Each structure stands twice: as C-alpha cells, then as structure tokens.
XYZ file of C-alpha atoms in Angstrom:
749
model
C 36.142 -54.432 89.185
C 37.585 -53.640 85.791
C 37.927 -49.909 85.135
C 36.701 -48.437 81.867
C 39.277 -46.018 80.442
C 36.637 -44.402 78.228
C 34.342 -43.919 81.219
C 37.205 -42.462 83.230
C 38.098 -40.124 80.403
C 34.556 -38.813 80.321
C 34.373 -38.568 84.107
C 37.511 -36.477 84.357
C 36.614 -34.084 81.575
C 38.844 -35.550 78.880
C 38.239 -35.222 75.205
C 38.269 -38.273 72.953
C 41.784 -39.019 71.785
C 43.484 -37.499 74.842
C 46.661 -39.355 75.864
C 45.364 -41.119 78.979
C 48.782 -42.162 80.226
C 49.863 -38.526 80.220
C 46.681 -37.164 81.736
C 45.308 -39.806 84.105
C 48.213 -42.126 84.598
C 47.378 -45.678 85.685
C 44.902 -46.441 88.509
C 46.634 -48.197 91.388
C 44.776 -50.909 93.292
C 45.736 -51.395 96.937
C 45.127 -54.946 98.213
C 43.284 -54.146 101.428
C 39.726 -55.170 102.281
C 36.881 -53.586 104.233
C 38.420 -50.116 104.622
C 35.977 -47.709 106.260
C 38.290 -44.766 106.944
C 41.093 -43.148 104.962
C 43.025 -39.881 104.684
C 45.764 -38.412 102.505
C 48.880 -36.692 103.795
C 48.883 -32.948 102.935
C 51.267 -33.375 99.996
C 49.339 -36.370 98.640
C 52.381 -38.668 98.821
C 50.858 -41.014 101.420
C 47.450 -42.606 101.945
C 46.422 -43.833 105.393
C 43.737 -46.548 105.485
C 42.023 -48.324 108.364
C 39.880 -51.386 108.774
C 38.999 -53.363 111.892
C 42.374 -55.112 112.038
C 45.039 -52.500 111.307
C 46.104 -49.111 109.963
C 48.204 -49.121 106.796
C 50.281 -46.356 105.223
C 50.793 -46.488 101.447
C 52.959 -44.608 98.980
C 50.551 -43.120 96.488
C 53.059 -42.931 93.613
C 53.168 -46.685 93.108
C 50.845 -48.210 95.738
C 53.685 -49.653 97.828
C 52.774 -50.534 101.420
C 55.134 -48.530 103.606
C 54.107 -49.744 107.057
C 51.380 -51.447 109.052
C 50.305 -50.179 112.466
C 48.645 -52.758 114.692
C 45.814 -50.543 115.838
C 42.353 -52.073 116.030
C 38.859 -50.573 116.222
C 39.798 -47.420 114.332
C 36.590 -45.509 113.652
C 38.039 -42.328 112.170
C 41.141 -40.832 110.530
C 42.058 -37.183 110.015
C 45.308 -35.766 108.651
C 46.622 -32.380 109.768
C 46.656 -29.753 106.977
C 50.438 -29.430 107.181
C 53.343 -31.637 108.212
C 53.143 -35.370 108.878
C 50.720 -35.540 111.818
C 47.532 -37.587 111.651
C 44.893 -38.529 114.208
C 43.115 -41.825 114.819
C 39.788 -42.188 116.617
C 40.237 -45.528 118.391
C 37.721 -47.687 120.241
C 33.987 -47.594 119.680
C 33.402 -47.582 123.436
C 36.672 -46.348 124.969
C 36.687 -43.106 122.948
C 40.393 -42.357 122.562
C 42.196 -40.093 120.090
C 45.768 -40.950 119.171
C 48.127 -38.515 117.459
C 50.761 -40.063 115.181
C 53.545 -38.987 112.846
C 53.979 -40.709 109.509
C 57.631 -41.424 110.273
C 56.957 -43.145 113.619
C 55.505 -46.459 114.757
C 53.926 -45.332 118.042
C 51.499 -42.517 118.859
C 53.159 -39.518 120.460
C 50.004 -38.400 122.274
C 46.719 -39.901 123.504
C 43.640 -38.366 125.125
C 40.075 -39.455 125.938
C 37.227 -37.859 123.964
C 34.244 -40.028 124.926
C 32.377 -42.885 123.292
C 31.586 -42.377 119.624
C 27.979 -41.674 118.665
C 26.004 -44.649 117.463
C 26.076 -44.574 113.664
C 28.514 -41.651 113.446
C 30.203 -41.803 110.048
C 32.538 -38.812 110.135
C 33.437 -37.933 113.710
C 36.962 -36.499 113.519
C 38.350 -33.401 111.759
C 41.324 -31.038 111.969
C 40.790 -27.289 111.777
C 42.302 -25.638 108.675
C 45.171 -24.230 110.753
C 45.837 -27.630 112.368
C 45.555 -26.299 115.945
C 42.209 -27.883 116.852
C 40.625 -31.300 116.502
C 36.830 -31.663 116.400
C 35.068 -34.817 117.612
C 31.549 -36.181 118.063
C 30.853 -38.107 121.261
C 28.193 -39.475 123.599
C 28.133 -38.132 127.151
C 27.992 -40.284 130.243
C 24.348 -39.421 130.728
C 23.486 -40.366 127.159
C 23.541 -36.882 125.654
C 25.454 -36.056 122.486
C 28.003 -33.295 121.990
C 30.620 -31.917 119.655
C 33.947 -30.908 121.172
C 37.111 -29.059 120.177
C 40.475 -30.253 121.463
C 43.814 -28.456 121.583
C 46.195 -30.532 119.466
C 49.288 -29.384 121.392
C 48.133 -30.330 124.902
C 45.112 -32.588 124.318
C 42.834 -30.417 126.448
C 39.195 -29.794 125.654
C 38.610 -26.158 124.683
C 34.939 -25.956 123.695
C 31.868 -28.198 123.673
C 28.427 -27.952 122.197
C 25.507 -30.186 123.115
C 22.992 -31.228 120.463
C 19.297 -32.165 120.537
C 19.844 -35.303 118.492
C 22.996 -37.398 118.043
C 25.194 -35.765 115.370
C 26.206 -38.172 112.639
C 28.923 -36.202 110.819
C 30.993 -33.035 111.091
C 33.437 -30.874 109.150
C 35.214 -27.574 109.654
C 34.274 -24.841 107.215
C 37.177 -24.094 104.899
C 37.897 -20.777 106.631
C 37.875 -22.398 110.091
C 35.137 -20.146 111.434
C 32.447 -22.804 111.823
C 32.013 -26.478 112.601
C 29.217 -27.921 110.469
C 27.174 -30.657 112.159
C 24.962 -33.194 110.393
C 22.402 -34.865 112.613
C 21.019 -38.366 112.848
C 17.652 -36.615 112.625
C 18.599 -34.997 109.312
C 19.393 -31.581 110.804
C 22.179 -29.356 109.443
C 23.721 -26.812 111.813
C 26.709 -24.470 111.806
C 28.460 -23.838 115.130
C 30.178 -20.438 114.979
C 33.363 -20.830 116.994
C 33.788 -17.124 117.731
C 30.281 -16.289 118.945
C 29.278 -19.765 120.087
C 25.971 -19.446 118.254
C 24.481 -22.375 116.358
C 22.612 -21.602 113.132
C 20.103 -24.152 111.820
C 19.927 -24.663 108.065
C 17.376 -26.523 105.985
C 17.650 -30.143 106.980
C 16.718 -33.538 105.562
C 14.204 -36.245 106.463
C 17.059 -38.773 106.716
C 20.414 -38.749 108.618
C 23.225 -36.584 107.248
C 25.944 -39.162 106.658
C 28.776 -36.990 105.330
C 29.812 -33.338 105.008
C 32.492 -31.600 102.932
C 33.413 -27.920 102.869
C 34.952 -25.942 100.050
C 38.483 -24.765 100.773
C 37.398 -21.093 100.753
C 34.532 -21.757 103.175
C 31.968 -20.162 100.845
C 29.901 -23.337 100.579
C 29.615 -26.854 101.926
C 27.897 -30.026 100.759
C 26.035 -32.801 102.561
C 24.857 -36.299 101.699
C 21.874 -37.775 103.521
C 20.316 -41.191 103.870
C 17.701 -40.409 101.230
C 20.480 -40.258 98.584
C 20.392 -36.483 98.140
C 23.456 -34.293 97.786
C 22.843 -30.673 98.799
C 25.188 -27.711 98.424
C 24.684 -24.876 100.938
C 25.880 -21.280 100.789
C 27.716 -20.719 104.084
C 26.767 -17.046 104.390
C 23.006 -17.593 104.683
C 22.380 -21.359 104.616
C 20.688 -21.273 101.224
C 20.656 -24.585 99.353
C 21.658 -23.604 95.816
C 22.145 -27.083 94.392
C 20.387 -30.400 95.027
C 21.385 -33.593 93.234
C 19.919 -37.075 93.348
C 22.564 -39.762 93.800
C 22.591 -43.282 92.509
C 22.485 -44.486 96.115
C 23.787 -42.753 99.268
C 27.525 -42.297 99.613
C 30.294 -39.961 100.762
C 30.691 -36.364 99.590
C 33.740 -34.255 98.680
C 34.828 -31.238 96.699
C 37.819 -30.904 94.437
C 40.533 -28.693 95.942
C 40.034 -26.089 93.216
C 36.309 -25.906 94.206
C 35.174 -26.403 90.608
C 33.440 -29.722 91.284
C 31.377 -31.303 94.031
C 30.992 -35.049 93.950
C 29.999 -38.242 95.665
C 31.148 -41.835 95.737
C 27.759 -43.506 95.863
C 26.703 -46.738 97.503
C 26.235 -48.172 94.008
C 29.971 -47.796 93.343
C 29.702 -44.737 91.084
C 31.915 -41.686 91.185
C 29.615 -38.794 90.284
C 30.829 -35.216 89.707
C 28.999 -31.950 89.102
C 30.245 -28.456 88.471
C 29.419 -26.413 91.553
C 28.113 -23.630 89.326
C 26.798 -24.623 85.942
C 25.495 -27.731 84.235
C 23.410 -30.074 86.404
C 24.301 -33.133 84.343
C 26.801 -35.336 86.211
C 29.753 -37.186 84.798
C 30.186 -40.586 86.358
C 31.969 -43.903 86.196
C 32.046 -47.169 88.133
C 35.020 -47.509 90.462
C 34.657 -50.098 93.231
C 32.127 -52.598 94.542
C 30.309 -51.715 97.776
C 32.236 -48.500 98.475
C 32.545 -46.988 101.935
C 34.400 -43.709 101.425
C 36.046 -41.550 98.740
C 38.383 -38.579 99.117
C 40.573 -36.221 97.091
C 44.119 -35.538 98.209
C 44.599 -31.974 99.559
C 46.973 -31.098 96.722
C 44.409 -32.252 94.169
C 46.658 -34.842 92.567
C 44.724 -38.041 93.398
C 41.377 -39.530 94.299
C 41.002 -42.586 96.544
C 37.948 -44.872 96.652
C 37.596 -47.622 99.252
C 35.531 -50.677 98.324
C 34.768 -54.048 99.830
C 37.763 -55.789 98.264
C 40.257 -53.020 97.478
C 41.173 -49.356 97.516
C 41.596 -47.673 94.121
C 43.946 -44.685 93.670
C 43.358 -42.569 90.569
C 45.684 -39.732 89.487
C 43.579 -36.589 89.105
C 44.570 -34.122 86.395
C 41.325 -32.499 85.320
C 41.213 -31.209 81.798
C 39.920 -27.745 81.064
C 36.255 -27.559 80.036
C 37.611 -26.240 76.720
C 39.690 -29.327 76.015
C 39.090 -30.783 72.585
C 37.531 -27.669 71.074
C 39.057 -26.577 67.768
C 41.709 -23.868 67.978
C 40.797 -20.547 66.358
C 42.416 -19.489 63.132
C 43.822 -15.971 62.866
C 45.496 -13.304 64.914
C 44.458 -11.818 68.217
C 43.166 -8.757 66.373
C 40.880 -10.970 64.289
C 39.636 -12.780 67.397
C 38.816 -9.498 69.109
C 37.126 -8.224 65.967
C 34.935 -11.337 65.874
C 34.099 -10.953 69.555
C 33.203 -7.286 68.988
C 30.815 -8.316 66.248
C 28.900 -10.734 68.502
C 29.957 -10.382 72.159
C 26.874 -12.294 73.357
C 27.639 -15.343 71.238
C 31.134 -16.221 72.411
C 30.210 -19.895 72.658
C 30.386 -20.027 68.870
C 34.050 -19.017 68.921
C 34.998 -22.507 70.200
C 38.362 -21.460 71.605
C 40.751 -24.171 72.678
C 42.291 -23.917 76.139
C 45.735 -23.173 74.692
C 44.347 -20.373 72.551
C 42.606 -18.783 75.532
C 45.766 -18.923 77.609
C 47.713 -17.439 74.696
C 45.767 -14.184 74.840
C 48.700 -12.128 76.068
C 49.147 -9.329 73.535
C 52.168 -7.098 73.883
C 50.889 -4.222 71.775
C 49.085 -2.156 74.386
C 47.007 -2.434 77.569
C 43.668 -1.878 75.831
C 43.858 -5.048 73.771
C 45.186 -7.035 76.714
C 42.298 -5.781 78.842
C 39.806 -6.735 76.149
C 41.355 -10.167 75.872
C 40.933 -10.820 79.596
C 37.412 -9.402 79.513
C 36.261 -11.609 76.642
C 37.912 -14.651 78.117
C 36.100 -13.888 81.388
C 32.781 -13.785 79.522
C 33.651 -17.092 77.913
C 34.365 -18.711 81.300
C 31.103 -17.318 82.642
C 29.125 -18.793 79.751
C 30.667 -22.163 80.597
C 29.614 -21.823 84.245
C 33.203 -21.309 85.458
C 32.334 -18.187 87.466
C 35.427 -18.131 89.665
C 37.663 -18.261 86.605
C 35.620 -15.544 84.962
C 36.095 -13.327 88.005
C 39.846 -13.918 87.896
C 40.002 -12.769 84.259
C 37.741 -9.781 84.860
C 40.064 -8.770 87.705
C 43.025 -8.960 85.325
C 41.108 -6.759 82.875
C 40.364 -4.250 85.654
C 44.048 -4.130 86.583
C 45.098 -3.539 82.970
C 42.293 -1.099 82.057
C 40.989 0.497 85.288
C 39.031 3.157 83.349
C 37.009 0.617 81.357
C 33.541 0.097 82.945
C 32.943 -3.196 81.079
C 35.059 -5.528 83.264
C 33.576 -4.018 86.434
C 30.028 -4.626 85.217
C 30.851 -8.151 84.016
C 32.585 -9.012 87.284
C 29.527 -7.677 89.107
C 27.361 -10.099 87.114
C 29.579 -13.017 88.127
C 29.594 -11.992 91.797
C 25.794 -11.663 91.707
C 25.444 -15.192 90.326
C 27.637 -16.419 93.190
C 25.378 -14.642 95.696
C 28.098 -12.149 96.703
C 25.799 -9.113 96.866
C 28.160 -6.561 98.402
C 30.982 -7.315 95.966
C 28.546 -7.136 93.046
C 27.134 -3.791 94.182
C 30.607 -2.313 94.530
C 31.514 -3.318 90.967
C 28.262 -2.034 89.450
C 28.666 1.279 91.276
C 32.210 1.634 89.954
C 31.023 0.905 86.398
C 28.303 3.570 86.718
C 30.831 6.084 88.015
C 33.001 5.428 84.953
C 30.113 5.562 82.437
C 26.879 7.029 83.785
C 25.074 6.810 80.428
C 25.357 3.009 80.128
C 22.281 1.016 81.171
C 23.742 -2.434 81.889
C 25.310 -1.712 85.313
C 22.082 -0.014 86.443
C 20.176 -3.176 85.511
C 22.752 -5.413 87.220
C 22.673 -3.318 90.381
C 18.859 -3.407 90.353
C 18.885 -7.217 90.091
C 21.262 -7.420 93.058
C 19.222 -5.005 95.182
C 15.936 -6.763 94.425
C 16.937 -10.430 94.304
C 19.742 -10.578 96.877
C 19.158 -7.611 99.198
C 15.323 -7.502 99.117
C 15.286 -3.755 98.476
C 12.633 -3.229 95.757
C 12.400 0.556 96.125
C 16.142 1.006 95.651
C 15.996 -1.374 92.692
C 13.198 0.692 91.111
C 15.367 3.828 91.164
C 18.084 2.017 89.185
C 15.546 0.492 86.799
C 14.065 3.915 86.054
C 17.560 5.090 85.129
C 18.202 2.035 82.935
C 14.879 2.527 81.120
C 15.541 6.218 80.586
C 18.657 5.144 78.687
C 16.906 2.247 76.894
C 13.064 2.428 77.069
C 12.616 -0.875 75.179
C 14.832 -2.987 77.427
C 12.580 -6.008 78.030
C 14.640 -7.392 80.933
C 14.514 -4.040 82.755
C 10.766 -3.676 82.150
C 10.152 -7.201 83.479
C 12.252 -6.646 86.604
C 10.555 -3.273 87.164
C 7.178 -5.028 87.077
C 8.390 -7.609 89.608
C 9.634 -4.886 91.949
C 6.380 -2.906 91.648
C 4.359 -6.034 92.443
C 6.564 -6.643 95.457
C 5.731 -3.176 96.775
C 2.005 -3.876 96.316
C 1.410 -1.683 93.256
C -0.125 -4.326 91.000
C -1.762 -1.799 88.668
C 1.596 -0.262 87.736
C 3.137 -3.719 87.618
C 0.613 -4.909 85.012
C 1.461 -1.922 82.799
C 5.163 -2.758 83.049
C 4.527 -6.459 82.356
C 2.524 -5.497 79.265
C 5.321 -3.204 78.051
C 7.886 -5.978 78.617
C 5.839 -8.492 76.605
C 5.470 -5.989 73.753
C 9.141 -5.002 73.789
C 10.847 -8.388 73.955
C 9.368 -11.740 72.920
C 12.039 -13.539 74.970
C 10.487 -12.272 78.225
C 6.827 -12.362 77.093
C 6.010 -15.689 78.779
C 7.443 -14.476 82.088
C 5.481 -11.254 81.726
C 2.208 -13.192 81.360
C 3.083 -15.225 84.448
C 3.602 -11.980 86.352
C 0.286 -10.566 85.162
C -1.417 -13.805 86.213
C 0.051 -13.485 89.693
C -1.284 -9.938 89.898
C -4.704 -11.351 89.005
C -4.351 -13.871 91.837
C -3.541 -11.067 94.265
C -6.601 -9.203 92.980
C -8.791 -12.284 93.593
C -9.478 -12.832 89.910
C -8.737 -16.578 89.617
C -10.463 -17.042 86.239
C -8.380 -14.223 84.736
C -5.235 -15.702 86.280
C -5.989 -19.157 84.841
C -6.405 -17.629 81.375
C -3.147 -15.647 81.678
C -1.216 -18.730 82.777
C -2.641 -20.410 79.676
C -1.176 -17.593 77.532
C 2.196 -18.118 79.197
C 2.034 -21.848 78.427
C 1.199 -21.100 74.788
C 4.334 -18.939 74.556
C 6.628 -21.382 76.401
C 5.257 -24.910 76.761
C 8.485 -26.186 78.338
C 8.343 -23.914 81.388
C 6.934 -25.817 84.411
C 6.035 -22.680 86.395
C 2.723 -21.742 84.707
C 1.566 -25.383 84.804
C 2.254 -25.515 88.534
C 0.548 -22.222 89.300
C -2.450 -22.896 87.093
C -2.732 -26.299 88.738
C -2.836 -24.664 92.160
C -5.652 -22.350 91.046
C -7.599 -25.203 89.473
C -7.246 -27.141 92.735
C -8.610 -24.164 94.690
C -11.457 -23.832 92.144
C -12.589 -27.407 92.767
C -11.297 -28.891 89.515
C -8.970 -31.638 90.814
C -8.663 -33.592 87.559
C -7.515 -30.561 85.565
C -5.273 -29.536 88.432
C -3.579 -32.947 88.539
C -3.021 -32.849 84.778
C -1.197 -29.520 85.117
C 0.807 -30.670 88.144
C 1.770 -33.904 86.376
C 3.116 -31.811 83.510
C 4.985 -29.548 85.937
C 6.837 -32.408 87.635
C 7.533 -34.014 84.261
C 9.295 -30.816 83.176
C 10.969 -30.259 86.562
C 11.336 -33.312 88.763
C 12.523 -31.064 91.618
C 9.339 -28.966 91.710
C 8.546 -29.233 95.415
C 5.424 -27.065 95.234
C 3.773 -29.220 92.561
C 4.397 -32.372 94.570
C 2.884 -30.698 97.622
C -0.316 -29.484 95.924
C -0.761 -32.829 94.175
C -0.390 -34.432 97.598
C -3.150 -32.172 98.949
C -5.464 -33.294 96.154
C -4.777 -36.970 96.945
C -5.313 -36.248 100.639
C -8.727 -34.717 99.891
C -9.639 -37.798 97.885
C -8.674 -40.106 100.752
C -5.681 -41.496 98.856
C -3.358 -41.215 101.833
C -0.573 -43.419 100.467
C -0.440 -41.345 97.265
C -0.447 -38.123 99.254
C 2.359 -39.406 101.490
C 4.441 -40.157 98.386
C 3.992 -36.633 97.049
C 4.571 -34.982 100.426
C 7.782 -36.992 100.780
C 8.956 -35.781 97.368
C 8.133 -32.190 98.341
C 10.262 -32.587 101.479
C 13.126 -34.057 99.473
C 13.109 -31.261 96.910
C 12.573 -28.103 98.884
C 11.572 -26.403 102.120
C 7.779 -26.865 102.191
C 6.962 -26.783 105.925
C 3.365 -27.957 105.579
C 4.532 -31.107 103.782
C 6.466 -31.999 106.943
C 3.351 -31.212 108.976
C 1.142 -33.454 106.838
C 3.662 -36.314 106.990
C 3.694 -36.041 110.771
C -0.086 -36.113 110.751
C -0.286 -39.144 108.466
C 2.347 -41.038 110.473
C 0.502 -40.304 113.712
C -2.765 -41.490 112.155
C -1.135 -44.750 111.015
C 0.230 -45.334 114.506
C -3.233 -44.875 115.999
C -4.906 -47.217 113.516
C -2.504 -50.176 113.677
C -2.538 -52.844 116.396
C 1.043 -53.948 115.686
C 3.243 -52.478 118.458
C 6.341 -52.674 116.267
C 4.664 -50.675 113.508
C 3.245 -48.275 116.072
C 6.699 -47.513 117.397
C 8.001 -46.900 113.884
C 5.074 -44.618 112.962
C 5.325 -42.615 116.188
C 9.058 -42.184 115.634
C 8.361 -40.925 112.125
C 5.677 -38.550 113.370
C 8.022 -37.223 116.034
C 10.777 -36.619 113.473
C 8.477 -34.852 110.968
C 6.887 -32.620 113.600
C 10.295 -31.727 115.033
C 11.580 -30.637 111.609
C 8.394 -28.676 110.987
C 8.650 -26.894 114.342
C 12.179 -25.773 113.528
C 10.654 -23.870 110.592
C 7.351 -22.841 112.262
C 8.112 -22.789 116.004
C 4.880 -21.006 116.983
C 2.473 -23.757 115.906
C 0.949 -24.886 119.198
C -1.015 -27.785 117.693
C 2.008 -29.307 116.000
C 3.980 -28.899 119.216
C 1.293 -30.792 121.156
C 1.240 -33.568 118.553
C 5.041 -33.739 118.615
C 5.030 -34.131 122.404
C 2.316 -36.802 122.244
C 4.126 -38.785 119.540
C 7.356 -38.607 121.518
C 5.620 -39.718 124.698
C 3.904 -42.674 123.031
C 7.110 -43.701 121.261
C 8.980 -43.739 124.551
C 6.173 -45.711 126.185
C 6.353 -48.372 123.508
C 10.074 -48.868 124.093
C 9.497 -49.448 127.798
C 8.725 -53.129 128.377
C 6.784 -52.326 131.555
C 4.323 -50.186 129.635
C 3.696 -52.537 126.714
C 0.734 -54.291 128.337
C -0.777 -50.934 129.308
C -0.421 -49.665 125.763
C -1.880 -52.836 124.264
C -5.003 -52.387 126.392
C -5.544 -48.994 124.784
C -5.381 -50.059 121.156
C -9.140 -49.675 120.821
C -9.075 -45.929 121.487
C -10.826 -44.182 118.604
C -9.236 -41.610 116.390
C -11.730 -38.971 117.505
C -11.065 -39.516 121.204
C -7.308 -39.395 120.630
C -7.806 -36.161 118.725
C -9.991 -34.851 121.541
C -7.333 -35.601 124.139
C -4.654 -33.830 122.122
C -6.578 -30.998 120.512
C -9.358 -30.381 122.997
C -7.128 -28.867 125.635
C -5.882 -26.337 123.114
C -9.437 -25.428 122.152
C -10.386 -25.083 125.821
C -7.433 -22.814 126.538
C -8.072 -20.691 123.449
C -4.351 -20.442 122.803
C -3.387 -18.742 119.592
C 0.043 -20.263 119.438
C 1.900 -17.041 120.158
C 3.829 -14.921 117.737
C 4.254 -16.577 114.366
C 1.521 -19.155 115.085
C -0.304 -20.688 112.190
C -3.580 -20.352 114.153
C -4.564 -23.995 114.471
C -6.408 -23.314 117.740
C -9.158 -21.731 115.632
C -10.169 -25.134 114.278
C -11.729 -26.077 117.645
C -15.035 -24.891 119.070
C -16.868 -25.582 122.347
C -18.758 -28.837 122.215
C -17.262 -29.963 118.913
C -15.066 -33.037 118.513
C -12.041 -32.206 116.368
C -10.309 -35.120 114.655
C -6.923 -35.414 113.065
C -8.690 -35.239 109.704
C -10.159 -31.911 110.806
C -6.673 -30.749 111.634
C -5.502 -31.727 108.146
C -8.421 -29.841 106.620
C -7.480 -26.828 108.725
C -3.969 -26.924 107.314
C -5.377 -27.015 103.797
C -7.872 -24.220 104.489
C -5.033 -22.123 105.872
C -3.025 -22.726 102.705
C -5.989 -21.503 100.596
C -7.082 -18.558 102.774
C -5.873 -15.513 100.833
C -6.969 -12.973 103.460
C -4.376 -14.270 105.901
C -1.546 -11.861 105.004
C 1.211 -13.660 106.882
C 0.276 -16.937 105.253
C 0.192 -15.320 101.796
C 3.779 -14.229 102.328
C 4.734 -17.775 103.326
C 3.010 -19.155 100.225
C 4.866 -16.680 98.043
C 8.159 -17.508 99.732
C 7.841 -21.287 99.683
C 5.534 -22.201 96.826
C 5.043 -19.462 94.277
C 8.598 -18.269 93.608
C-alpha cells in the first residue's frame, strides 16, 4: 500500500512544510508475509517478527534481514526490557517457552507453560524488571490460568485461575499488577504483592489487546466491539473511550503522551491521553495484525498481510508551526500578565517556549516556567505542565501560584493527594487568595467525596470573593449532596446571577433539586431554561427526556433523547432510557440496539440486565437449536457481567444459571432430542419455573439486592415481561433510596 506523506505528517503532529526527511525519515518495508507477532529489542535497533514458518530478526536502521530462525508455530514474542534476551511462545498445543539471545541461533533455555488459550492474542509478557515472564494457558482439566515464571530458572512462581479464558495480558508499567483481558470481556488486575484480583468495568466483547503506560498510572484495552478504553490504574475508572475504525491492537507511546491503535481497517489512529478527543490517523498496511512502538520511542512497526512497515517516530511538539513571538522575555511576561487566562492567543513556537531561560533573576525565571506550564495545560499536555510548574516551585518556592497551578493539573489527572498537598501549600503561602481554596474544594468534593470538607473551603473562597460563580455553583452541588436542597437552590440562584457562564449549569442543578423534591413539572421547566441558555449541552435534554418518559409522554421524551445522543454520541444514559421507551412499546429490536449502545458507552448495569432478558426471551421463542444456543450464550454473558456489578440480584442469578444450564444442554448431542421435545414450552411456564421458586421462598436477594422477589405473589404467574416491567418500575421508584443513589451514580451525573 502506498504511504501518503501528507497523511503521515498529519498523523505524527507535523506542521505543513516540515522537512519530512529530517523528521520522519523514510518508511522501511520488510518483505515478510502473514506476521502475527513482533517485538522490538530494548534499544530499538532490532525487530523480531514471527509467522507460521519462521522467526526473523531485522535491523531497523535499514530493514536488512539479519538472521532467520527455523522455529514454527510461534504464537507470541516478548523482548526483555534490557539486554538482548527475548522469549518465544512456541506450539499451540505443546505450550513451550523458549528463551533466546539476539546474538545466538539456538535457545538457551526451554520450559513448559501449558497449552495456549483458544483465541488468546497476547499471551506472553516480561515484567518491567525482566525477572518474570507472564503467560496465559489452559489447564489439563480445561480451566484457564495466568502464571508467572522465573526467567533465571524457568520455575513457576505464581498462578491465578480465571472464571473465563483470558484473551490478553500485560504487566502494569510499575510491575505491581498483571492486567488480564477476558474472552468474556472482563478486565481484571492481579496484584502480585497481595494476590488480590480487582475487577474493572468490562466489555460485552472479548478484550483482544492490552497496553500499559510506562509509569503504570493507566492502561488501555481494545475489545471485539472496536472500542478503545483507557483505565486509571489506581481505581479502575475509565477516563477515555474511543471508537475505532475496526478492532485492532493497542499501544501507548513511550512518553505516555499518546494512546493509539492499529485498527483492522489498516489505520493508525492516535489520541492524546489527556486532551483533544479528535484522532489523527493514516493508512499504513492492508489487513494488519499487530502494531508496536519501540521501547526507546524511535520507531513504530505495523504488520500487515503482505509486509511489515517500519516508520521512524520523531513526534513534533504540539506547538510546531505556530508563529514565533516578537519581542523580549520582559514583553512576553508583560503580555501574559495582562491576560493570563488567554495564553492560547500568544501562539508561542516550541523554540520560543524552550528559550524562556532568563538570567536576570529567579522571579522572572519562575514566572516563565509558570506561564509555560499554564500553556501546556491549556493544550492538554498535563504532564509537561506539571514539569514546568515544578521548575517554577524550585526557582520561586515562596510563590503560591505554581503550587496552585500544579494542584489543578494533578486534580485533572485524578491525583487527589498530590493536588491537596499543593493547594494546602499555596494557602499557607497566601491565605487571602481564593483560588487554592476553590481548587482544594473541587478535589475534596469530586475526587475524595467529602462534601462537608469542601463546603468549609468554599465558604472561605466566597468570603474572599462573594461573586465567584464557580465557587457558588460548586457550593450548591455540595449542599445538594448533603441533602440540603433548600440551601442549594439559593446558592444555584446566586451562581446564575453572578456569572452567566455557569447559569445553565445552575438551572440544571435547581431542576435536579426539584426532582428530589418530587416536583417533576417544575424540573421540566427548569431544564427548559437550561436548554435556552445552552442549547448545545446534552445533559438537560437527557434529564428532561427521562422526566417526560416517567410522566407518560414518550414522544416528547424520545425527541429530547434523540437530541442528547446527537450532541453526545457517548451518552449511555440517553441510550438506556430510549431503550426503555422502545421496550414499553414492544419494539424489542430497537430497545436491544439502544441497550447495546448504553453498554458500549458506559456502566449502566440495568442495560446488561435487559439484554440478558431479551436474549433469554429470544432463545425461548425460537425453534432453531443453533439460534437457541447462541441466544442462551448471549444471555449467560450479559447476566454474568450484570452480576459482577450487582451481585445480590437473586432473580438475575437464577436466570444466569438457567441460561448456562440450557446452553450446556444444547451442546450435548445426547440431550438435543430431549430439548427439541420441549420447544413448545410457553414463555409463562418457563418464567414460572425460574421465578416461581423465588416467589415461594420469599427471598429478598440478600444485602445489595435489587428486590426482584417482590414482583411475585402467591397464585400469580410472573412472566419474563413482568420481570422487565419490574426492572423499569424499580428504575422509576424514587422512594427506594438505594436505587436513587444508583441512578444518580450511573445515569444522572
């Protein structure tokens, strides 16, 4: 495939007119077909590729083939982080790991690790210190497990069984965890010190690839539904979700600025980890299998059906191509002092920013680093901003500004403790300055869930600046969180009067207080005011749509929800409520489409529950045993994912067990005739057999139950449709306090 230099220039952050030969060099095409595994040496000087026939080692500088190793059935390659050692996973059934050195033609060590999992795509990884090797394998009894092996002696050190076959794995960048992606879409982190396994928000499709940042702060996954998700390692939060052109492999750049994927459509797509959600992309190879950056960050390799392409990687600064400023450093600082919140207009070139090294005193040097840090932050380069703020702190340790600004950057990265420490230091240096109080309040409320502590800081900030709209708005949010809606409404009103930029958000907050006070008509009107102030915000459309749905106005509700998803295609809550409306109308295919979108875009547990219900219903209604098996498998998968989020739901657990049992029966040839004789069983009698026993027992589902047992009554036949209605009633029932919290957590925020 012919490479487009213009497309490559855009993809790698180059400005028009940049000397491509100096910046990108020339892509090198390696004449090797059907490569499904590759790895770079630590210094980037060698690329190791494998297909079914052989392993080849290439010089990356010019694409010269250095040697060919006659090793067949290689299903994985991993290079040690230092030195010249690499590992091969050999034999799909024999399950052997071979350790090699780049300079040798025979492996220096071999050991058995078990048969590779069916469909495993990334089953071999070195720990960051190079002492351990992680593998995925199938046990003799059919179970699946991850294992750690001592590289020096080839002995197994630790194992961890899994519920479903893991499909991919990676070490976290700090070596503390092994991240496992399941064939069932699960994402788990195995803590190697404690042995505990933490489950993160999963996917409806298999997790085909995983990549960790070098620092270990975050990791990214790609799943079979063509979604790339970036997780925060500390708490498992998904802080970025991107739709891919089509599947693919995932990676991060060594400097952690970008996360990317080589998609099944042959596109290289890159996003800033923090910042703009618009990707840069270019076509590279036809029918790609894998893409990787070299550890030193100098090259990117993409394996396609007919070739492997090596591209020199020299990313330009995000400031490249901007006009250089005219004037002295003093003039630049004077301009920044005049409008510190509008630094984007200064349009500094990268060279000019780097040249801010004044020799005429620490104060100016500190200011230079501080303003450059703000500039990086405005561009979404938070790590670079933190580095410059730290330089400013070192130069001017008595200046509260860099501490407060660095606190803002840490807060945006989710580093609550570091942010709090910086805000506290800024307050100690200048107690009569409101900004660090506001920043500390945001951290306490948004990251630490401490509204009362946040209110104390907000009171101090407002004492210093009573018309601070942002502080008034946050104070209202914190008051509402503590249950004081009356005081919250007063603060929302003051925020709207003080600052037109926060007025729309203030009306949304007042509307939510009206919802809590069971005044839906007032809330609908207030959401309308918010829309009038900001027609491009999807939130009031979504929330008004939910209220209109509850008020029995489905057409108006759908109109609002349509607008919400038009403005934000990742609005999981709008997809879910629109799916409920279709479900009520008997449009089950439409509802399934919306529930599926809700699952793809965010953690909406009841969407998983409904999809399990719909799949089970389809299995019951069809007479095609092949379709039945597929539907039962789907139902089993959806219920299993739901139960990971809501483990106390007894009804869903019973349905999960029944779907699993029927799926297994259909795969057993001896039971096919028995199952065929039962195709005429009615939906109501199936429901009775599953649900009736729960109604008879009166089980409440235990702690954390959603209370589905309450939908049954003596002498009443409860159908799967009744169960679906019960889910919907539970979603609408405002007096259920635990459910209201779940709605707020998963739908309203």
